[in-house]
Amino acid sequence: MLNMNSKKANYLIAIVVLMIYTLIGYLFDIDVLKIFVFRTNEYNISIFGVVLWIFTAIFLKFICNYLAKR
């Protein structure tokens, strides 16, 4: 079992959230959810996407810690 207070758990949560937002963003063509936006001769990073990603990862970490204590 993975300890919820380990660095591996933090990285795993962050990567899973990143992959889910990227997948949803590309499936439904929503630029806000895509953290990395690729266009012809252009590469952008969505600031709102990064903020959303960080807040979601922190929220999921809080939920996992809460459920682990119960």
mmCIF file with all atom_site columns, C-alpha atoms in Angstrom:
data_model
loop_
_atom_site.group_PDB
_atom_site.id
_atom_site.type_symbol
_atom_site.label_atom_id
_atom_site.label_alt_id
_atom_site.label_comp_id
_atom_site.label_asym_id
_atom_site.label_entity_id
_atom_site.label_seq_id
_atom_site.pdbx_PDB_ins_code
_atom_site.Cartn_x
_atom_site.Cartn_y
_atom_site.Cartn_z
_atom_site.occupancy
_atom_site.B_iso_or_equiv
_atom_site.pdbx_formal_charge
_atom_site.auth_seq_id
_atom_site.auth_comp_id
_atom_site.auth_asym_id
_atom_site.auth_atom_id
_atom_site.pdbx_PDB_model_num
ATOM 1  C CA . MET A 1 1  ? 0.000   0.000  0.000   1.00 0.00 ? 1  MET A CA 1
ATOM 2  C CA . LEU A 1 2  ? 1.253   3.451  -0.870  1.00 0.00 ? 2  LEU A CA 1
ATOM 3  C CA . ASN A 1 3  ? 1.697   5.784  2.088   1.00 0.00 ? 3  ASN A CA 1
ATOM 4  C CA . MET A 1 4  ? -0.305  8.969  1.457   1.00 0.00 ? 4  MET A CA 1
ATOM 5  C CA . ASN A 1 5  ? 2.398   11.130 3.070   1.00 0.00 ? 5  ASN A CA 1
ATOM 6  C CA . SER A 1 6  ? 5.177   10.002 0.728   1.00 0.00 ? 6  SER A CA 1
ATOM 7  C CA . LYS A 1 7  ? 6.650   11.953 -2.160  1.00 0.00 ? 7  LYS A CA 1
ATOM 8  C CA . LYS A 1 8  ? 5.695   9.153  -4.548  1.00 0.00 ? 8  LYS A CA 1
ATOM 9  C CA . ALA A 1 9  ? 2.036   9.596  -3.647  1.00 0.00 ? 9  ALA A CA 1
ATOM 10 C CA . ASN A 1 10 ? 2.280   13.350 -4.263  1.00 0.00 ? 10 ASN A CA 1
ATOM 11 C CA . TYR A 1 11 ? 3.902   12.841 -7.665  1.00 0.00 ? 11 TYR A CA 1
ATOM 12 C CA . LEU A 1 12 ? 1.402   10.152 -8.594  1.00 0.00 ? 12 LEU A CA 1
ATOM 13 C CA . ILE A 1 13 ? -1.567  12.370 -7.730  1.00 0.00 ? 13 ILE A CA 1
ATOM 14 C CA . ALA A 1 14 ? -0.097  15.315 -9.678  1.00 0.00 ? 14 ALA A CA 1
ATOM 15 C CA . ILE A 1 15 ? 0.639   13.201 -12.761 1.00 0.00 ? 15 ILE A CA 1
ATOM 16 C CA . VAL A 1 16 ? -2.778  11.533 -12.746 1.00 0.00 ? 16 VAL A CA 1
ATOM 17 C CA . VAL A 1 17 ? -4.557  14.904 -12.473 1.00 0.00 ? 17 VAL A CA 1
ATOM 18 C CA . LEU A 1 18 ? -2.383  16.289 -15.279 1.00 0.00 ? 18 LEU A CA 1
ATOM 19 C CA . MET A 1 19 ? -3.180  13.333 -17.541 1.00 0.00 ? 19 MET A CA 1
ATOM 20 C CA . ILE A 1 20 ? -6.915  13.503 -16.832 1.00 0.00 ? 20 ILE A CA 1
ATOM 21 C CA . TYR A 1 21 ? -7.119  17.243 -17.550 1.00 0.00 ? 21 TYR A CA 1
ATOM 22 C CA . THR A 1 22 ? -5.027  16.845 -20.695 1.00 0.00 ? 22 THR A CA 1
ATOM 23 C CA . LEU A 1 23 ? -7.184  13.962 -21.923 1.00 0.00 ? 23 LEU A CA 1
ATOM 24 C CA . ILE A 1 24 ? -10.447 15.817 -21.279 1.00 0.00 ? 24 ILE A CA 1
ATOM 25 C CA . GLY A 1 25 ? -9.030  18.987 -22.861 1.00 0.00 ? 25 GLY A CA 1
ATOM 26 C CA . TYR A 1 26 ? -7.999  17.220 -26.061 1.00 0.00 ? 26 TYR A CA 1
ATOM 27 C CA . LEU A 1 27 ? -11.124 15.071 -26.329 1.00 0.00 ? 27 LEU A CA 1
ATOM 28 C CA . PHE A 1 28 ? -13.510 18.004 -26.026 1.00 0.00 ? 28 PHE A CA 1
ATOM 29 C CA . ASP A 1 29 ? -11.112 20.603 -27.518 1.00 0.00 ? 29 ASP A CA 1
ATOM 30 C CA . ILE A 1 30 ? -11.159 22.840 -24.440 1.00 0.00 ? 30 ILE A CA 1
ATOM 31 C CA . ASP A 1 31 ? -8.034  25.014 -24.370 1.00 0.00 ? 31 ASP A CA 1
ATOM 32 C CA . VAL A 1 32 ? -8.555  25.980 -20.713 1.00 0.00 ? 32 VAL A CA 1
ATOM 33 C CA . LEU A 1 33 ? -8.074  22.402 -19.529 1.00 0.00 ? 33 LEU A CA 1
ATOM 34 C CA . LYS A 1 34 ? -5.053  21.782 -21.727 1.00 0.00 ? 34 LYS A CA 1
ATOM 35 C CA . ILE A 1 35 ? -2.032  22.873 -19.759 1.00 0.00 ? 35 ILE A CA 1
ATOM 36 C CA . PHE A 1 36 ? 0.195   22.664 -22.826 1.00 0.00 ? 36 PHE A CA 1
ATOM 37 C CA . VAL A 1 37 ? -1.459  24.167 -25.922 1.00 0.00 ? 37 VAL A CA 1
ATOM 38 C CA . PHE A 1 38 ? 0.143   23.245 -29.237 1.00 0.00 ? 38 PHE A CA 1
ATOM 39 C CA . ARG A 1 39 ? -0.755  25.203 -32.364 1.00 0.00 ? 39 ARG A CA 1
ATOM 40 C CA . THR A 1 40 ? 0.922   25.732 -35.703 1.00 0.00 ? 40 THR A CA 1
ATOM 41 C CA . ASN A 1 41 ? 4.301   27.409 -35.045 1.00 0.00 ? 41 ASN A CA 1
ATOM 42 C CA . GLU A 1 42 ? 3.202   28.109 -31.496 1.00 0.00 ? 42 GLU A CA 1
ATOM 43 C CA . TYR A 1 43 ? 3.444   26.611 -28.003 1.00 0.00 ? 43 TYR A CA 1
ATOM 44 C CA . ASN A 1 44 ? 1.627   28.057 -24.999 1.00 0.00 ? 44 ASN A CA 1
ATOM 45 C CA . ILE A 1 45 ? 1.127   27.186 -21.359 1.00 0.00 ? 45 ILE A CA 1
ATOM 46 C CA . SER A 1 46 ? -2.320  27.900 -19.960 1.00 0.00 ? 46 SER A CA 1
ATOM 47 C CA . ILE A 1 47 ? -1.974  29.781 -16.669 1.00 0.00 ? 47 ILE A CA 1
ATOM 48 C CA . PHE A 1 48 ? -5.543  28.971 -15.673 1.00 0.00 ? 48 PHE A CA 1
ATOM 49 C CA . GLY A 1 49 ? -4.900  25.304 -16.485 1.00 0.00 ? 49 GLY A CA 1
ATOM 50 C CA . VAL A 1 50 ? -1.823  25.260 -14.264 1.00 0.00 ? 50 VAL A CA 1
ATOM 51 C CA . VAL A 1 51 ? -3.709  26.913 -11.377 1.00 0.00 ? 51 VAL A CA 1
ATOM 52 C CA . LEU A 1 52 ? -6.615  24.489 -11.801 1.00 0.00 ? 52 LEU A CA 1
ATOM 53 C CA . TRP A 1 53 ? -4.182  21.557 -11.888 1.00 0.00 ? 53 TRP A CA 1
ATOM 54 C CA . ILE A 1 54 ? -2.417  22.654 -8.685  1.00 0.00 ? 54 ILE A CA 1
ATOM 55 C CA . PHE A 1 55 ? -5.641  23.296 -6.759  1.00 0.00 ? 55 PHE A CA 1
ATOM 56 C CA . THR A 1 56 ? -7.117  19.966 -7.854  1.00 0.00 ? 56 THR A CA 1
ATOM 57 C CA . ALA A 1 57 ? -3.959  18.080 -6.834  1.00 0.00 ? 57 ALA A CA 1
ATOM 58 C CA . ILE A 1 58 ? -3.952  19.787 -3.415  1.00 0.00 ? 58 ILE A CA 1
ATOM 59 C CA . PHE A 1 59 ? -7.657  19.041 -2.953  1.00 0.00 ? 59 PHE A CA 1
ATOM 60 C CA . LEU A 1 60 ? -7.181  15.369 -3.873  1.00 0.00 ? 60 LEU A CA 1
ATOM 61 C CA . LYS A 1 61 ? -4.227  15.136 -1.491  1.00 0.00 ? 61 LYS A CA 1
ATOM 62 C CA . PHE A 1 62 ? -6.400  16.577 1.283   1.00 0.00 ? 62 PHE A CA 1
ATOM 63 C CA . ILE A 1 63 ? -9.170  14.061 0.526   1.00 0.00 ? 63 ILE A CA 1
ATOM 64 C CA . CYS A 1 64 ? -6.726  11.137 0.469   1.00 0.00 ? 64 CYS A CA 1
ATOM 65 C CA . ASN A 1 65 ? -5.244  12.198 3.828   1.00 0.00 ? 65 ASN A CA 1
ATOM 66 C CA . TYR A 1 66 ? -8.702  12.596 5.312   1.00 0.00 ? 66 TYR A CA 1
ATOM 67 C CA . LEU A 1 67 ? -9.790  9.146  4.141   1.00 0.00 ? 67 LEU A CA 1
ATOM 68 C CA . ALA A 1 68 ? -6.534  7.573  5.303   1.00 0.00 ? 68 ALA A CA 1
ATOM 69 C CA . LYS A 1 69 ? -7.102  8.874  8.834   1.00 0.00 ? 69 LYS A CA 1
ATOM 70 C CA . ARG A 1 70 ? -10.574 7.373  8.999   1.00 0.00 ? 70 ARG A CA 1
#
